[in-house]
Amino acid sequence: MKIAVYPGSFDPCTNGHLDVITRCAKVFDQVIVAVLCNSNKSPTFSVEERMSLLKSATRDIPNVKIDCFSGLLTHYMAQKKSNIIIKGLRAVSDFEYEFQMALTNSKLNPDVETFFITTSAQNLYLSSSIVKEVARLGGSISDMVPACIEQEINDKLK
Ligand code: PNS
């Protein structure tokens, strides 16, 4: 069974994240979306809120599981018996940091492989920060986040 872990802050989940999850769920037997809960960044949404938004957004994809983790990703992956990390790449600017993380994770556990998937063209500009800024300033985020969680995100940010 090929279990892949898609780690991130997901603060909040966007259409870009959902696109990566949906496409990877067709490739791997199980995709665990792992929300980081001890980040240095102070998240806008609590870990419970971020997990709840992800659960709503992925409720129709049976082989997706939403979880959270703290500490090293490689330690979490060993617990989950997974050696596949999924990362979405939007632009060349994402690459340097992601490349550094992939090499670090591989150093920490040489059995772990990072699989990069390119974001779909319509989501190239998207990020959680952009979604939060637009929502806070009263703009429409309807093309940016899954429809079923749009209201919840707006309620938190407006
Ligand atoms: O969505 P983000 O904020 O870019 O996700 C970053 C994340 C969660 C993938 C990264 O910070 C992470 O893996 N943190 C866990 C700590 C860790 O394992 N660090 C060593 C690898 S760089």
mmCIF file of C-alpha atoms and ligand atoms in Angstrom:
data_model
loop_
_atom_site.group_PDB
_atom_site.id
_atom_site.type_symbol
_atom_site.label_atom_id
_atom_site.label_comp_id
_atom_site.label_asym_id
_atom_site.label_seq_id
_atom_site.Cartn_x
_atom_site.Cartn_y
_atom_site.Cartn_z
ATOM 1 C CA MET A 1 0.000 0.000 0.000
ATOM 2 C CA LYS A 2 1.531 3.317 -1.102
ATOM 3 C CA ILE A 3 0.821 5.913 1.588
ATOM 4 C CA ALA A 4 1.820 9.478 0.747
ATOM 5 C CA VAL A 5 1.971 12.370 3.199
ATOM 6 C CA TYR A 6 1.122 15.910 2.075
ATOM 7 C CA PRO A 7 2.401 18.183 4.868
ATOM 8 C CA GLY A 8 1.757 21.886 5.250
ATOM 9 C CA SER A 9 0.296 24.739 7.224
ATOM 10 C CA PHE A 10 -3.007 24.864 5.272
ATOM 11 C CA ASP A 11 -3.878 28.199 6.890
ATOM 12 C CA PRO A 12 -6.418 27.905 5.286
ATOM 13 C CA CYS A 13 -6.850 25.245 2.582
ATOM 14 C CA THR A 14 -7.113 26.755 -0.935
ATOM 15 C CA ASN A 15 -8.156 25.451 -4.343
ATOM 16 C CA GLY A 16 -4.452 24.932 -5.003
ATOM 17 C CA HIS A 17 -4.184 22.515 -2.063
ATOM 18 C CA LEU A 18 -7.382 20.711 -3.031
ATOM 19 C CA ASP A 19 -6.125 20.313 -6.606
ATOM 20 C CA VAL A 20 -2.886 18.699 -5.373
ATOM 21 C CA ILE A 21 -4.791 16.416 -2.979
ATOM 22 C CA THR A 22 -7.314 15.349 -5.640
ATOM 23 C CA ARG A 23 -4.651 14.526 -8.227
ATOM 24 C CA CYS A 24 -2.399 12.692 -5.764
ATOM 25 C CA ALA A 25 -5.337 10.628 -4.472
ATOM 26 C CA LYS A 26 -5.517 9.142 -7.987
ATOM 27 C CA VAL A 27 -1.847 8.140 -7.879
ATOM 28 C CA PHE A 28 -1.350 6.854 -4.314
ATOM 29 C CA ASP A 29 -3.410 4.337 -2.337
ATOM 30 C CA GLN A 30 -3.789 6.730 0.562
ATOM 31 C CA VAL A 31 -2.982 10.427 0.974
ATOM 32 C CA ILE A 32 -2.542 11.738 4.505
ATOM 33 C CA VAL A 33 -2.863 15.511 4.647
ATOM 34 C CA ALA A 34 -0.741 16.418 7.669
ATOM 35 C CA VAL A 35 -1.330 19.820 9.235
ATOM 36 C CA LEU A 36 1.660 21.246 11.083
ATOM 37 C CA CYS A 37 0.617 22.219 14.583
ATOM 38 C CA ASN A 38 3.809 23.598 16.153
ATOM 39 C CA SER A 39 4.783 26.117 13.532
ATOM 40 C CA ASN A 40 6.980 29.169 14.210
ATOM 41 C CA LYS A 41 4.475 31.111 12.152
ATOM 42 C CA SER A 42 1.444 32.058 14.211
ATOM 43 C CA PRO A 43 -1.447 30.675 12.193
ATOM 44 C CA THR A 44 -4.724 32.531 11.685
ATOM 45 C CA PHE A 45 -6.799 29.344 11.944
ATOM 46 C CA SER A 46 -6.307 26.932 14.852
ATOM 47 C CA VAL A 47 -5.163 23.421 14.025
ATOM 48 C CA GLU A 48 -8.711 22.170 14.712
ATOM 49 C CA GLU A 49 -10.158 24.759 12.322
ATOM 50 C CA ARG A 50 -7.603 23.947 9.606
ATOM 51 C CA MET A 51 -8.320 20.226 9.927
ATOM 52 C CA SER A 52 -12.064 20.804 9.883
ATOM 53 C CA LEU A 53 -11.809 22.933 6.691
ATOM 54 C CA LEU A 54 -9.676 20.239 5.037
ATOM 55 C CA LYS A 55 -12.125 17.513 6.101
ATOM 56 C CA SER A 56 -15.019 19.410 4.526
ATOM 57 C CA ALA A 57 -13.065 20.124 1.342
ATOM 58 C CA THR A 58 -11.976 16.479 0.885
ATOM 59 C CA ARG A 59 -15.087 14.689 2.165
ATOM 60 C CA ASP A 60 -15.792 13.135 -1.276
ATOM 61 C CA ILE A 61 -12.313 11.641 -1.687
ATOM 62 C CA PRO A 62 -12.358 8.330 0.191
ATOM 63 C CA ASN A 63 -8.611 7.645 0.284
ATOM 64 C CA VAL A 64 -7.720 10.991 1.881
ATOM 65 C CA LYS A 65 -7.164 11.275 5.619
ATOM 66 C CA ILE A 66 -6.693 14.506 7.539
ATOM 67 C CA ASP A 67 -4.265 14.476 10.455
ATOM 68 C CA CYS A 68 -1.919 16.805 12.311
ATOM 69 C CA PHE A 69 1.662 16.485 13.438
ATOM 70 C CA SER A 70 4.316 18.244 15.468
ATOM 71 C CA GLY A 71 8.079 17.796 15.511
ATOM 72 C CA LEU A 72 10.021 16.381 12.596
ATOM 73 C CA LEU A 73 8.090 15.342 9.517
ATOM 74 C CA THR A 74 10.331 12.295 9.040
ATOM 75 C CA HIS A 75 9.477 11.062 12.553
ATOM 76 C CA TYR A 76 5.762 11.474 11.838
ATOM 77 C CA MET A 77 6.159 9.623 8.541
ATOM 78 C CA ALA A 78 7.832 6.681 10.245
ATOM 79 C CA GLN A 79 4.831 6.426 12.603
ATOM 80 C CA LYS A 80 2.496 6.422 9.598
ATOM 81 C CA LYS A 81 4.647 3.886 7.712
ATOM 82 C CA SER A 82 5.031 6.244 4.771
ATOM 83 C CA ASN A 83 8.173 7.202 2.858
ATOM 84 C CA ILE A 84 6.559 9.497 0.277
ATOM 85 C CA ILE A 85 6.269 13.258 0.788
ATOM 86 C CA ILE A 86 4.090 15.226 -1.626
ATOM 87 C CA LYS A 87 4.862 18.873 -2.328
ATOM 88 C CA GLY A 88 3.048 21.220 -4.705
ATOM 89 C CA LEU A 89 5.153 23.637 -6.749
ATOM 90 C CA ARG A 90 3.626 26.848 -8.066
ATOM 91 C CA ALA A 91 6.615 28.670 -9.460
ATOM 92 C CA VAL A 92 10.386 28.648 -9.653
ATOM 93 C CA SER A 93 10.365 30.786 -6.502
ATOM 94 C CA ASP A 94 8.992 27.833 -4.499
ATOM 95 C CA PHE A 95 11.759 25.586 -5.680
ATOM 96 C CA GLU A 96 14.786 26.704 -3.676
ATOM 97 C CA TYR A 97 13.089 26.298 -0.282
ATOM 98 C CA GLU A 98 11.372 23.057 -1.281
ATOM 99 C CA PHE A 99 14.640 21.656 -2.651
ATOM 100 C CA GLN A 100 16.346 22.451 0.677
ATOM 101 C CA MET A 101 13.531 20.748 2.635
ATOM 102 C CA ALA A 102 13.593 17.689 0.356
ATOM 103 C CA LEU A 103 17.349 17.286 0.837
ATOM 104 C CA THR A 104 17.028 17.787 4.604
ATOM 105 C CA ASN A 105 14.292 15.167 4.867
ATOM 106 C CA SER A 106 16.337 12.789 2.731
ATOM 107 C CA LYS A 107 19.354 13.366 5.008
ATOM 108 C CA LEU A 108 17.217 12.668 8.085
ATOM 109 C CA ASN A 109 15.802 9.510 6.496
ATOM 110 C CA PRO A 110 17.351 8.316 3.203
ATOM 111 C CA ASP A 111 14.310 6.098 2.555
ATOM 112 C CA VAL A 112 12.046 9.137 2.290
ATOM 113 C CA GLU A 113 11.367 10.440 -1.227
ATOM 114 C CA THR A 114 9.817 13.820 -2.037
ATOM 115 C CA PHE A 115 7.460 13.922 -5.021
ATOM 116 C CA PHE A 116 6.841 17.348 -6.523
ATOM 117 C CA ILE A 117 3.623 18.022 -8.382
ATOM 118 C CA THR A 118 3.029 21.205 -10.347
ATOM 119 C CA THR A 119 0.007 23.288 -9.439
ATOM 120 C CA SER A 120 -2.668 23.566 -12.119
ATOM 121 C CA ALA A 121 -2.380 26.733 -14.211
ATOM 122 C CA GLN A 122 -5.550 28.326 -12.810
ATOM 123 C CA ASN A 123 -4.147 28.143 -9.263
ATOM 124 C CA LEU A 124 -0.620 29.380 -9.990
ATOM 125 C CA TYR A 125 -1.149 32.729 -8.273
ATOM 126 C CA LEU A 126 -2.851 31.299 -5.192
ATOM 127 C CA SER A 127 -1.570 31.065 -1.660
ATOM 128 C CA SER A 128 -3.185 30.952 1.779
ATOM 129 C CA SER A 129 -1.790 34.442 2.469
ATOM 130 C CA ILE A 130 -3.386 35.867 -0.683
ATOM 131 C CA VAL A 131 -6.748 34.295 0.263
ATOM 132 C CA LYS A 132 -6.574 35.808 3.753
ATOM 133 C CA GLU A 133 -5.638 39.261 2.468
ATOM 134 C CA VAL A 134 -8.445 39.336 -0.117
ATOM 135 C CA ALA A 135 -11.036 38.054 2.403
ATOM 136 C CA ARG A 136 -9.923 40.508 5.117
ATOM 137 C CA LEU A 137 -10.263 43.408 2.685
ATOM 138 C CA GLY A 138 -13.740 42.341 1.598
ATOM 139 C CA GLY A 139 -12.914 40.857 -1.817
ATOM 140 C CA SER A 140 -14.416 37.696 -3.214
ATOM 141 C CA ILE A 141 -12.498 34.473 -2.584
ATOM 142 C CA SER A 142 -15.012 32.310 -4.439
ATOM 143 C CA ASP A 143 -12.496 31.283 -7.145
ATOM 144 C CA MET A 144 -9.772 30.709 -4.590
ATOM 145 C CA VAL A 145 -11.160 28.230 -2.054
ATOM 146 C CA PRO A 146 -13.511 25.231 -2.209
ATOM 147 C CA ALA A 147 -17.137 26.444 -2.221
ATOM 148 C CA CYS A 148 -18.078 24.395 0.857
ATOM 149 C CA ILE A 149 -15.580 26.259 3.083
ATOM 150 C CA GLU A 150 -15.803 29.768 1.619
ATOM 151 C CA GLN A 151 -18.328 31.012 4.193
ATOM 152 C CA GLU A 152 -16.375 29.659 7.158
ATOM 153 C CA ILE A 153 -13.189 31.356 5.949
ATOM 154 C CA ASN A 154 -14.997 34.646 5.354
ATOM 155 C CA ASP A 155 -16.670 34.500 8.780
ATOM 156 C CA LYS A 156 -13.280 34.143 10.460
ATOM 157 C CA LEU A 157 -11.562 36.893 8.505
ATOM 158 C CA LYS A 158 -14.111 39.647 8.033
HETATM 159 O O1 PNS B 1 2.742 24.961 4.155
HETATM 160 P P1 PNS B 1 4.147 25.186 4.668
HETATM 161 O O2 PNS B 1 4.149 26.162 5.817
HETATM 162 O O3 PNS B 1 5.098 25.595 3.570
HETATM 163 O O4 PNS B 1 4.641 23.759 5.211
HETATM 164 C C1 PNS B 1 5.933 23.614 5.754
HETATM 165 C C2 PNS B 1 6.135 22.193 6.358
HETATM 166 C C3 PNS B 1 5.065 21.892 7.370
HETATM 167 C C4 PNS B 1 6.072 21.184 5.235
HETATM 168 C C5 PNS B 1 7.548 22.187 7.006
HETATM 169 O O5 PNS B 1 7.686 23.317 7.823
HETATM 170 C C6 PNS B 1 7.813 20.935 7.839
HETATM 171 O O6 PNS B 1 7.947 19.850 7.298
HETATM 172 N N1 PNS B 1 7.923 21.118 9.175
HETATM 173 C C7 PNS B 1 8.167 20.043 10.109
HETATM 174 C C8 PNS B 1 9.540 20.190 10.771
HETATM 175 C C9 PNS B 1 10.590 19.439 9.999
HETATM 176 O O7 PNS B 1 10.492 18.250 9.756
HETATM 177 N N2 PNS B 1 11.664 20.161 9.606
HETATM 178 C C10 PNS B 1 12.768 19.566 8.877
HETATM 179 C C11 PNS B 1 12.514 19.517 7.380
HETATM 180 S S1 PNS B 1 12.905 21.075 6.665
#
